[in-house]
mmCIF file of C-alpha atoms and ligand atoms in Angstrom:
data_model
loop_
_atom_site.group_PDB
_atom_site.id
_atom_site.type_symbol
_atom_site.label_atom_id
_atom_site.label_comp_id
_atom_site.label_asym_id
_atom_site.label_seq_id
_atom_site.Cartn_x
_atom_site.Cartn_y
_atom_site.Cartn_z
ATOM 1 C CA UNK A 149 -34.560 -30.299 26.792
ATOM 2 C CA UNK A 150 -34.258 -27.803 23.995
ATOM 3 C CA UNK A 151 -34.640 -24.290 25.192
ATOM 4 C CA UNK A 152 -36.959 -22.719 22.681
ATOM 5 C CA UNK A 153 -36.006 -19.327 21.432
ATOM 6 C CA UNK A 154 -39.035 -17.077 21.986
ATOM 7 C CA UNK A 155 -38.064 -15.366 18.736
ATOM 8 C CA UNK A 156 -38.157 -18.654 16.776
ATOM 9 C CA UNK A 157 -40.349 -17.092 14.147
ATOM 10 C CA UNK A 158 -37.533 -14.752 13.222
ATOM 11 C CA UNK A 159 -34.345 -16.709 14.055
ATOM 12 C CA UNK A 160 -35.472 -20.221 13.179
ATOM 13 C CA UNK A 161 -33.778 -21.782 16.215
ATOM 14 C CA UNK A 162 -33.612 -24.713 16.867
ATOM 15 C CA UNK A 163 -34.016 -25.663 13.212
ATOM 16 C CA UNK A 164 -31.320 -23.231 12.199
ATOM 17 C CA UNK A 165 -28.005 -23.761 13.971
ATOM 18 C CA UNK A 166 -25.136 -21.749 12.480
ATOM 19 C CA UNK A 167 -22.679 -23.882 14.447
ATOM 20 C CA UNK A 168 -23.391 -26.872 12.145
ATOM 21 C CA UNK A 169 -21.179 -25.330 9.486
ATOM 22 C CA UNK A 170 -18.413 -24.605 11.983
ATOM 23 C CA UNK A 171 -17.949 -28.123 13.359
ATOM 24 C CA UNK A 172 -15.472 -29.542 10.816
ATOM 25 C CA UNK A 173 -12.486 -27.800 9.304
ATOM 26 C CA UNK A 174 -13.365 -29.045 5.827
ATOM 27 C CA UNK A 175 -16.845 -27.537 6.062
ATOM 28 C CA UNK A 176 -15.444 -24.258 7.359
ATOM 29 C CA UNK A 177 -13.084 -24.236 4.391
ATOM 30 C CA UNK A 178 -15.966 -24.847 1.986
ATOM 31 C CA UNK A 179 -18.141 -22.012 3.209
ATOM 32 C CA UNK A 180 -15.455 -19.396 3.915
ATOM 33 C CA UNK A 181 -16.330 -16.240 2.000
ATOM 34 C CA UNK A 182 -12.839 -14.736 1.880
ATOM 35 C CA UNK A 183 -9.518 -16.424 1.365
ATOM 36 C CA UNK A 184 -5.924 -15.316 0.943
ATOM 37 C CA UNK A 185 -3.979 -15.738 -2.247
ATOM 38 C CA UNK A 186 -0.358 -14.994 -3.039
ATOM 39 C CA UNK A 187 -1.409 -13.133 -6.170
ATOM 40 C CA UNK A 188 -3.078 -10.401 -4.101
ATOM 41 C CA UNK A 189 0.199 -9.315 -2.497
ATOM 42 C CA UNK A 190 2.353 -6.285 -3.265
ATOM 43 C CA UNK A 191 5.605 -5.868 -1.336
ATOM 44 C CA UNK A 192 6.927 -2.353 -0.561
ATOM 45 C CA UNK A 193 10.710 -1.939 -0.839
ATOM 46 C CA UNK A 194 13.121 0.893 0.014
ATOM 47 C CA UNK A 195 16.115 1.453 -2.246
ATOM 48 C CA UNK A 196 19.155 3.431 -1.094
ATOM 49 C CA UNK A 197 22.561 4.424 -2.529
ATOM 50 C CA UNK A 198 25.684 2.314 -2.192
ATOM 51 C CA UNK A 199 26.573 -1.328 -2.693
ATOM 52 C CA UNK A 200 25.995 -4.354 -0.473
ATOM 53 C CA UNK A 201 23.835 -2.182 1.797
ATOM 54 C CA UNK A 202 21.200 -3.999 3.829
ATOM 55 C CA UNK A 203 20.262 -1.722 6.702
ATOM 56 C CA UNK A 204 17.387 -2.643 8.985
ATOM 57 C CA UNK A 205 14.837 0.100 9.706
ATOM 58 C CA UNK A 206 14.851 0.555 13.500
ATOM 59 C CA UNK A 207 11.092 0.988 13.883
ATOM 60 C CA UNK A 208 10.316 -1.788 11.373
ATOM 61 C CA UNK A 209 12.235 -4.942 12.324
ATOM 62 C CA UNK A 210 12.483 -7.176 9.254
ATOM 63 C CA UNK A 211 12.298 -4.256 6.783
ATOM 64 C CA UNK A 212 15.493 -2.939 5.172
ATOM 65 C CA UNK A 213 16.970 -0.113 3.153
ATOM 66 C CA UNK A 214 18.584 -1.963 0.245
ATOM 67 C CA UNK A 215 21.164 -0.818 -2.281
ATOM 68 C CA UNK A 216 20.315 -1.594 -5.912
ATOM 69 C CA UNK A 217 22.395 -4.821 -6.009
ATOM 70 C CA UNK A 218 20.740 -6.161 -2.835
ATOM 71 C CA UNK A 219 17.343 -5.006 -4.056
ATOM 72 C CA UNK A 220 17.659 -7.056 -7.240
ATOM 73 C CA UNK A 221 18.421 -10.168 -5.174
ATOM 74 C CA UNK A 222 15.486 -9.424 -2.869
ATOM 75 C CA UNK A 223 13.210 -9.007 -5.894
ATOM 76 C CA UNK A 224 14.342 -12.344 -7.287
ATOM 77 C CA UNK A 225 13.383 -14.021 -3.998
ATOM 78 C CA UNK A 226 10.051 -12.167 -3.987
ATOM 79 C CA UNK A 227 9.298 -13.337 -7.537
ATOM 80 C CA UNK A 228 10.304 -16.902 -6.601
ATOM 81 C CA UNK A 229 7.659 -16.809 -3.855
ATOM 82 C CA UNK A 230 5.052 -16.026 -6.514
ATOM 83 C CA UNK A 231 4.407 -12.496 -5.267
ATOM 84 C CA UNK A 232 3.216 -10.577 -8.326
ATOM 85 C CA UNK A 233 4.711 -7.158 -7.641
ATOM 86 C CA UNK A 234 6.662 -4.675 -5.583
ATOM 87 C CA UNK A 235 6.265 -0.948 -4.968
ATOM 88 C CA UNK A 236 9.476 1.057 -4.799
ATOM 89 C CA UNK A 237 10.424 3.985 -2.551
ATOM 90 C CA UNK A 238 13.723 5.804 -2.944
ATOM 91 C CA UNK A 239 16.257 7.318 -0.574
ATOM 92 C CA UNK A 240 18.196 9.697 -2.822
ATOM 93 C CA UNK A 241 21.894 10.591 -2.600
ATOM 94 C CA UNK A 242 20.974 14.221 -1.966
ATOM 95 C CA UNK A 243 17.849 16.339 -1.584
ATOM 96 C CA UNK A 244 16.903 19.812 -2.836
ATOM 97 C CA UNK A 245 14.046 22.323 -2.652
ATOM 98 C CA UNK A 246 12.282 20.946 -5.730
ATOM 99 C CA UNK A 247 12.911 17.247 -5.152
ATOM 100 C CA UNK A 248 14.812 16.797 -8.412
ATOM 101 C CA UNK A 249 16.034 13.368 -7.262
ATOM 102 C CA UNK A 250 12.528 12.143 -7.969
ATOM 103 C CA UNK A 251 12.690 12.675 -11.710
ATOM 104 C CA UNK A 252 16.336 12.773 -12.827
ATOM 105 C CA UNK A 253 17.283 10.034 -15.259
ATOM 106 C CA UNK A 254 19.749 8.392 -12.911
ATOM 107 C CA UNK A 255 17.601 8.876 -9.796
ATOM 108 C CA UNK A 256 17.755 6.069 -7.274
ATOM 109 C CA UNK A 257 14.343 4.605 -8.173
ATOM 110 C CA UNK A 258 15.037 4.949 -11.904
ATOM 111 C CA UNK A 259 18.296 3.003 -11.477
ATOM 112 C CA UNK A 260 16.507 0.388 -9.394
ATOM 113 C CA UNK A 261 13.736 0.000 -11.987
ATOM 114 C CA UNK A 262 16.233 -0.526 -14.802
ATOM 115 C CA UNK A 263 18.269 -3.032 -12.779
ATOM 116 C CA UNK A 264 15.252 -5.111 -11.725
ATOM 117 C CA UNK A 265 13.831 -5.099 -15.262
ATOM 118 C CA UNK A 266 17.190 -6.189 -16.657
ATOM 119 C CA UNK A 267 17.425 -9.049 -14.144
ATOM 120 C CA UNK A 268 13.828 -10.226 -13.973
ATOM 121 C CA UNK A 269 12.002 -8.898 -17.046
ATOM 122 C CA UNK A 270 8.282 -9.341 -16.599
ATOM 123 C CA UNK A 271 8.517 -11.830 -13.716
ATOM 124 C CA UNK A 272 7.684 -9.001 -11.301
ATOM 125 C CA UNK A 273 5.328 -6.065 -11.672
ATOM 126 C CA UNK A 274 7.144 -2.843 -10.793
ATOM 127 C CA UNK A 275 5.014 -0.145 -9.199
ATOM 128 C CA UNK A 276 6.569 3.290 -8.766
ATOM 129 C CA UNK A 277 5.382 5.440 -5.874
ATOM 130 C CA UNK A 278 5.139 8.947 -7.284
ATOM 131 C CA UNK A 279 5.714 11.679 -4.689
ATOM 132 C CA UNK A 280 8.340 14.286 -3.884
ATOM 133 C CA UNK A 281 8.556 13.991 -0.083
ATOM 134 C CA UNK A 282 11.527 11.623 -0.042
ATOM 135 C CA UNK A 283 13.441 13.973 -2.381
ATOM 136 C CA UNK A 284 12.765 17.493 -1.073
ATOM 137 C CA UNK A 285 15.151 19.041 1.455
ATOM 138 C CA UNK A 286 12.161 20.264 3.486
ATOM 139 C CA UNK A 287 10.442 16.868 3.348
ATOM 140 C CA UNK A 288 7.153 18.163 1.931
ATOM 141 C CA UNK A 289 5.249 16.488 -0.896
ATOM 142 C CA UNK A 290 5.608 19.421 -3.285
ATOM 143 C CA UNK A 291 7.239 22.767 -3.885
ATOM 144 C CA UNK A 292 6.675 25.425 -1.246
ATOM 145 C CA UNK A 293 5.067 28.822 -1.789
ATOM 146 C CA UNK A 294 6.574 31.994 -0.328
ATOM 147 C CA UNK A 295 4.289 31.445 2.677
ATOM 148 C CA UNK A 296 5.687 27.943 3.242
ATOM 149 C CA UNK A 297 2.541 26.178 1.972
ATOM 150 C CA UNK A 298 2.731 23.172 -0.352
ATOM 151 C CA UNK A 299 1.827 24.816 -3.677
ATOM 152 C CA UNK A 300 -0.593 22.601 -5.582
ATOM 153 C CA UNK A 301 -0.370 23.610 -9.234
ATOM 154 C CA UNK A 302 3.412 24.167 -9.466
ATOM 155 C CA UNK A 303 3.865 20.695 -7.970
ATOM 156 C CA UNK A 304 1.766 18.996 -10.653
ATOM 157 C CA UNK A 305 4.344 19.499 -13.369
ATOM 158 C CA UNK A 306 7.070 17.962 -11.190
ATOM 159 C CA UNK A 307 4.901 14.964 -10.385
ATOM 160 C CA UNK A 308 4.172 14.443 -14.086
ATOM 161 C CA UNK A 309 7.889 14.671 -14.813
ATOM 162 C CA UNK A 310 8.558 12.092 -12.074
ATOM 163 C CA UNK A 311 5.920 9.699 -13.413
ATOM 164 C CA UNK A 312 7.264 10.004 -16.957
ATOM 165 C CA UNK A 313 10.808 9.345 -15.857
ATOM 166 C CA UNK A 314 9.719 6.321 -13.793
ATOM 167 C CA UNK A 315 7.762 5.004 -16.767
ATOM 168 C CA UNK A 316 10.765 5.427 -19.062
ATOM 169 C CA UNK A 317 12.933 3.557 -16.561
ATOM 170 C CA UNK A 318 10.582 0.561 -16.679
ATOM 171 C CA UNK A 319 7.749 1.110 -14.175
ATOM 172 C CA UNK A 320 4.717 -1.040 -15.029
ATOM 173 C CA UNK A 321 2.310 0.981 -12.862
ATOM 174 C CA UNK A 322 2.417 4.596 -11.663
ATOM 175 C CA UNK A 323 1.145 5.193 -8.122
ATOM 176 C CA UNK A 324 0.792 8.873 -7.176
ATOM 177 C CA UNK A 325 0.764 9.206 -3.365
ATOM 178 C CA UNK A 326 1.121 12.981 -2.992
ATOM 179 C CA UNK A 327 -2.581 13.964 -2.690
ATOM 180 C CA UNK A 328 -2.274 17.153 -4.762
ATOM 181 C CA UNK A 329 -5.545 18.084 -6.467
ATOM 182 C CA UNK A 330 -5.492 17.216 -10.162
ATOM 183 C CA UNK A 331 -2.372 15.071 -10.160
ATOM 184 C CA UNK A 332 -3.942 11.962 -11.665
ATOM 185 C CA UNK A 333 -5.209 13.964 -14.633
ATOM 186 C CA UNK A 334 -1.888 15.660 -15.293
ATOM 187 C CA UNK A 335 0.016 12.367 -15.019
ATOM 188 C CA UNK A 336 -2.475 10.635 -17.340
ATOM 189 C CA UNK A 337 -2.160 13.413 -19.943
ATOM 190 C CA UNK A 338 1.624 13.346 -19.761
ATOM 191 C CA UNK A 339 1.861 9.575 -20.139
ATOM 192 C CA UNK A 340 -0.619 9.641 -23.015
ATOM 193 C CA UNK A 341 1.251 12.451 -24.759
ATOM 194 C CA UNK A 342 4.325 10.232 -24.700
ATOM 195 C CA UNK A 343 2.585 7.216 -26.151
ATOM 196 C CA UNK A 344 2.109 5.409 -22.829
ATOM 197 C CA UNK A 345 -1.654 5.182 -23.034
ATOM 198 C CA UNK A 346 -1.575 1.602 -21.723
ATOM 199 C CA UNK A 347 0.342 2.280 -18.509
ATOM 200 C CA UNK A 348 -2.056 1.985 -15.539
ATOM 201 C CA UNK A 349 -2.378 4.485 -12.691
ATOM 202 C CA UNK A 350 -2.941 3.155 -9.183
ATOM 203 C CA UNK A 351 -4.104 6.267 -7.338
ATOM 204 C CA UNK A 352 -3.642 6.691 -3.629
ATOM 205 C CA UNK A 353 -7.123 8.186 -3.904
ATOM 206 C CA UNK A 354 -8.078 8.084 -0.246
ATOM 207 C CA UNK A 355 -5.028 8.825 1.831
ATOM 208 C CA UNK A 356 -5.464 10.088 5.370
ATOM 209 C CA UNK A 357 -3.156 12.384 7.323
ATOM 210 C CA UNK A 358 -2.176 9.517 9.584
ATOM 211 C CA UNK A 359 0.238 8.943 12.443
ATOM 212 C CA UNK A 360 0.393 5.341 11.197
ATOM 213 C CA UNK A 361 3.002 6.518 8.639
ATOM 214 C CA UNK A 362 5.487 7.250 11.426
ATOM 215 C CA UNK A 363 7.846 4.298 10.879
ATOM 216 C CA UNK A 364 7.789 4.869 7.089
ATOM 217 C CA UNK A 365 9.308 8.270 7.614
ATOM 218 C CA UNK A 366 12.066 6.501 9.513
ATOM 219 C CA UNK A 367 12.440 4.027 6.625
ATOM 220 C CA UNK A 368 12.328 6.547 3.755
ATOM 221 C CA UNK A 369 13.739 9.523 5.631
ATOM 222 C CA UNK A 370 10.904 11.656 4.276
ATOM 223 C CA UNK A 371 9.552 13.364 7.389
ATOM 224 C CA UNK A 372 8.594 17.018 6.907
ATOM 225 C CA UNK A 373 11.158 19.302 8.545
ATOM 226 C CA UNK A 374 8.333 21.523 9.779
ATOM 227 C CA UNK A 375 4.540 21.421 9.799
ATOM 228 C CA UNK A 376 2.497 18.412 8.689
ATOM 229 C CA UNK A 377 0.607 17.012 5.711
ATOM 230 C CA UNK A 378 -2.879 18.041 6.797
ATOM 231 C CA UNK A 379 -3.297 20.582 3.972
ATOM 232 C CA UNK A 380 -3.392 17.752 1.410
ATOM 233 C CA UNK A 381 -3.917 14.393 3.138
ATOM 234 C CA UNK A 382 -7.450 13.700 4.366
ATOM 235 C CA UNK A 383 -8.846 14.376 7.806
ATOM 236 C CA UNK A 384 -9.286 11.064 9.704
ATOM 237 C CA UNK A 385 -12.798 12.109 10.718
ATOM 238 C CA UNK A 386 -14.102 12.111 7.155
ATOM 239 C CA UNK A 387 -15.698 9.178 5.357
ATOM 240 C CA UNK A 388 -18.094 10.756 2.829
ATOM 241 C CA UNK A 389 -15.262 12.897 1.543
ATOM 242 C CA UNK A 390 -13.439 9.679 0.645
ATOM 243 C CA UNK A 391 -16.087 8.964 -1.985
ATOM 244 C CA UNK A 392 -15.545 12.419 -3.466
ATOM 245 C CA UNK A 393 -11.769 11.919 -3.605
ATOM 246 C CA UNK A 394 -12.290 8.540 -5.239
ATOM 247 C CA UNK A 395 -14.766 9.898 -7.802
ATOM 248 C CA UNK A 396 -12.413 12.755 -8.652
ATOM 249 C CA UNK A 397 -9.479 10.403 -9.302
ATOM 250 C CA UNK A 398 -11.662 8.164 -11.466
ATOM 251 C CA UNK A 399 -12.760 11.158 -13.536
ATOM 252 C CA UNK A 400 -9.124 12.109 -13.986
ATOM 253 C CA UNK A 401 -8.262 8.646 -15.278
ATOM 254 C CA UNK A 402 -7.239 6.477 -12.316
ATOM 255 C CA UNK A 403 -7.462 2.743 -13.087
ATOM 256 C CA UNK A 404 -7.275 1.445 -9.510
ATOM 257 C CA UNK A 405 -8.190 3.277 -6.290
ATOM 258 C CA UNK A 406 -6.306 2.804 -3.051
ATOM 259 C CA UNK A 407 -7.293 3.404 0.567
ATOM 260 C CA UNK A 408 -4.532 4.090 3.070
ATOM 261 C CA UNK A 409 -3.958 3.177 5.916
ATOM 262 C CA UNK A 410 -5.893 -0.106 5.824
ATOM 263 C CA UNK A 411 -7.071 -1.474 9.188
ATOM 264 C CA UNK A 412 -8.166 1.765 10.867
ATOM 265 C CA UNK A 413 -10.106 2.706 7.685
ATOM 266 C CA UNK A 414 -11.874 -0.539 6.720
ATOM 267 C CA UNK A 415 -15.232 1.256 6.917
ATOM 268 C CA UNK A 416 -14.013 3.604 4.211
ATOM 269 C CA UNK A 417 -12.730 0.730 2.083
ATOM 270 C CA UNK A 418 -16.084 -1.033 2.412
ATOM 271 C CA UNK A 419 -17.973 2.082 1.399
ATOM 272 C CA UNK A 420 -15.798 2.491 -1.707
ATOM 273 C CA UNK A 421 -16.450 -1.192 -2.480
ATOM 274 C CA UNK A 422 -20.213 -0.580 -2.358
ATOM 275 C CA UNK A 423 -19.986 2.553 -4.479
ATOM 276 C CA UNK A 424 -17.479 1.772 -7.253
ATOM 277 C CA UNK A 425 -16.873 -1.200 -9.526
ATOM 278 C CA UNK A 426 -13.223 -0.491 -10.330
ATOM 279 C CA UNK A 427 -10.478 -2.522 -8.647
ATOM 280 C CA UNK A 428 -9.584 -1.412 -5.129
ATOM 281 C CA UNK A 429 -6.312 -1.664 -3.256
ATOM 282 C CA UNK A 430 -5.448 -1.066 0.394
ATOM 283 C CA UNK A 431 -2.128 -0.252 2.028
ATOM 284 C CA UNK A 432 -1.340 -1.880 5.363
ATOM 285 C CA UNK A 433 1.126 0.841 6.304
ATOM 286 C CA UNK A 434 4.319 0.998 8.320
ATOM 287 C CA UNK A 435 2.593 1.749 11.651
ATOM 288 C CA UNK A 436 0.249 -1.212 11.247
ATOM 289 C CA UNK A 437 3.290 -3.409 10.603
ATOM 290 C CA UNK A 438 5.259 -1.918 13.507
ATOM 291 C CA UNK A 439 2.405 -2.424 15.989
ATOM 292 C CA UNK A 440 2.040 -6.089 15.126
ATOM 293 C CA UNK A 441 5.807 -6.692 15.160
ATOM 294 C CA UNK A 442 6.344 -4.886 18.443
ATOM 295 C CA UNK A 443 3.582 -6.771 20.211
ATOM 296 C CA UNK A 444 4.815 -10.065 18.772
ATOM 297 C CA UNK A 445 8.425 -9.407 19.767
ATOM 298 C CA UNK A 446 7.133 -8.843 23.298
ATOM 299 C CA UNK A 447 5.321 -12.151 23.172
ATOM 300 C CA UNK A 448 1.990 -10.405 23.580
ATOM 301 C CA UNK A 449 0.184 -11.950 20.646
ATOM 302 C CA UNK A 450 0.398 -14.790 18.163
ATOM 303 C CA UNK A 451 2.075 -13.013 15.258
ATOM 304 C CA UNK A 452 1.228 -15.412 12.423
ATOM 305 C CA UNK A 453 -2.432 -15.557 13.359
ATOM 306 C CA UNK A 454 -2.584 -11.760 13.607
ATOM 307 C CA UNK A 455 -0.897 -11.297 10.218
ATOM 308 C CA UNK A 456 -3.384 -13.730 8.680
ATOM 309 C CA UNK A 457 -6.443 -12.194 10.340
ATOM 310 C CA UNK A 458 -5.444 -8.637 9.426
ATOM 311 C CA UNK A 459 -4.961 -9.625 5.780
ATOM 312 C CA UNK A 460 -8.302 -11.427 5.753
ATOM 313 C CA UNK A 461 -10.007 -8.338 7.210
ATOM 314 C CA UNK A 462 -8.561 -6.119 4.488
ATOM 315 C CA UNK A 463 -9.800 -8.444 1.751
ATOM 316 C CA UNK A 464 -13.170 -8.972 3.410
ATOM 317 C CA UNK A 465 -13.711 -5.218 3.556
ATOM 318 C CA UNK A 466 -13.308 -5.083 -0.217
ATOM 319 C CA UNK A 467 -9.682 -4.870 -1.337
ATOM 320 C CA UNK A 468 -8.860 -6.769 -4.526
ATOM 321 C CA UNK A 469 -5.203 -6.631 -3.540
ATOM 322 C CA UNK A 470 -3.100 -5.027 -0.837
ATOM 323 C CA UNK A 471 0.323 -3.623 -0.101
ATOM 324 C CA UNK A 472 1.944 -5.141 2.961
ATOM 325 C CA UNK A 473 5.394 -5.419 4.515
ATOM 326 C CA UNK A 474 4.337 -8.940 5.516
ATOM 327 C CA UNK A 475 4.037 -10.022 1.848
ATOM 328 C CA UNK A 476 6.887 -12.590 1.873
ATOM 329 C CA UNK A 477 5.749 -14.082 5.193
ATOM 330 C CA UNK A 478 2.150 -14.201 4.022
ATOM 331 C CA UNK A 479 3.222 -15.861 0.767
ATOM 332 C CA UNK A 480 5.049 -18.571 2.735
ATOM 333 C CA UNK A 481 2.114 -19.010 5.098
ATOM 334 C CA UNK A 482 -0.348 -19.310 2.204
ATOM 335 C CA UNK A 483 1.850 -21.876 0.449
ATOM 336 C CA UNK A 484 2.207 -23.924 3.628
ATOM 337 C CA UNK A 485 -1.526 -24.354 4.032
HETATM 338 C C1 PBG B 1357 4.635 9.318 0.314
HETATM 339 C C2 PBG B 1357 4.233 8.068 0.991
HETATM 340 C C3 PBG B 1357 4.126 7.842 2.358
HETATM 341 C C4 PBG B 1357 3.763 6.493 2.503
HETATM 342 C C5 PBG B 1357 3.663 5.947 1.229
HETATM 343 N N1 PBG B 1357 3.946 6.949 0.309
HETATM 344 C C6 PBG B 1357 4.421 8.740 3.514
HETATM 345 C C7 PBG B 1357 3.547 9.887 3.772
HETATM 346 O O1 PBG B 1357 2.597 10.180 3.076
HETATM 347 O O2 PBG B 1357 3.850 10.590 4.734
HETATM 348 C C8 PBG B 1357 3.529 5.796 3.804
HETATM 349 C C9 PBG B 1357 3.600 4.296 3.746
HETATM 350 C C10 PBG B 1357 3.729 3.644 5.082
HETATM 351 O O3 PBG B 1357 3.566 4.266 6.147
HETATM 352 O O4 PBG B 1357 3.994 2.419 5.081
HETATM 353 N N2 PBG B 1357 5.691 9.118 -0.587
#
C-alpha cells in the first residue's frame, strides 16, 4: 500500500517521484545539468632552469618542475589531449629584492613562452601568472617598505613591467595573482599604451590567504621568508568582500574573474555567478590536489571518482572554466566516456 505523504499538497508524492529520472543511465545523462568538457581545462605548469630536468614536487606527486625543453614536450602532449591552455609559473635562476627575474627579457617564463610559441603556435593558449613572489629573495609578492610591509604602489610598476614582458614574449592572457590594490588597472593601461588592447586579463580577483597553497610553495619555491600574505590576500571569513574585490577588478578592466582556492570557497564562486555576467574561473589549488592524491595513494578513496566529482562541483557552482593539476587525467577520463 502506498504510504501517503501528509504533505502531498506541497510535495506531490506519490504522483511526483524524483527517482523516475534516476533509474536508467541514459535518462540520468539526459537530465544532468552540469557536464565536464575538455575545453574547460587549464593546466598549471612549473618551469625551471636547466636541460632535461623533470623533478617531481614532493608534496604533489605527479606534478613536476620542468626545464624549458621538457616543458615544450609536455605542452605538446597537453595540446594533443585537446586541453586548450596552460598557466605558467617560473622558478628563476636567482632571486633579488625587487624580483627582477619576473620581468627581464630572458626570464625563465619569458624563455618558456617563446619556446612553446615557436613549437606549438596557437595550438595552446599561454596564460602568464603575474606576481613577484617566486622572484623576490624575501618571497613576498611585492617590494618591501622600510617597515617590512609589502608596499602597494611601488609594486604596481613592477607588476606592469612583468605583464608587458610576458606579453612581448608571447603570453595570450595575463593573470595577475598578487592581490595588490589597483594592479589590474595599471596592467591594463600599460598593455594598452603598448598597443596590446586586445590581450585579455584573467584577474585572480578573489584570492584568499589560504593554507591550501602550501604545496605550491614547495613547487614554485615562493614561500615568504618571514610573515604571511594576510595584508593583501583575503580573509577566509569574508564572502561579501569578495563581491567588492570582483567589482573593483571589473572596473579596472578585468575580462575574467577568478576565485581561488576552489572547493572550500564554492559559496563565494556561486555568489559571484549570481552577481556578475562576465566569465568566471576557479583554481583548484595545490592543497586540494595534494589532499586528493594523498588519500588516494593511501587507498582511502576512489581517486578517479573524486577527481570527477570535485570538477563537477566547481562547474556546478558557476565556473566557466577551471585551473587544475588534474587537467591531463580529466581530459583522458572525459574522452574515455
Ligand atoms: C602567486 C601564486 C600562488 C598560487 C598561484 N599564484 C601562491 C600564493 O599566492 O601564495 C597558488 C597556486 C596553488 O596553490 O596551486 N604567484
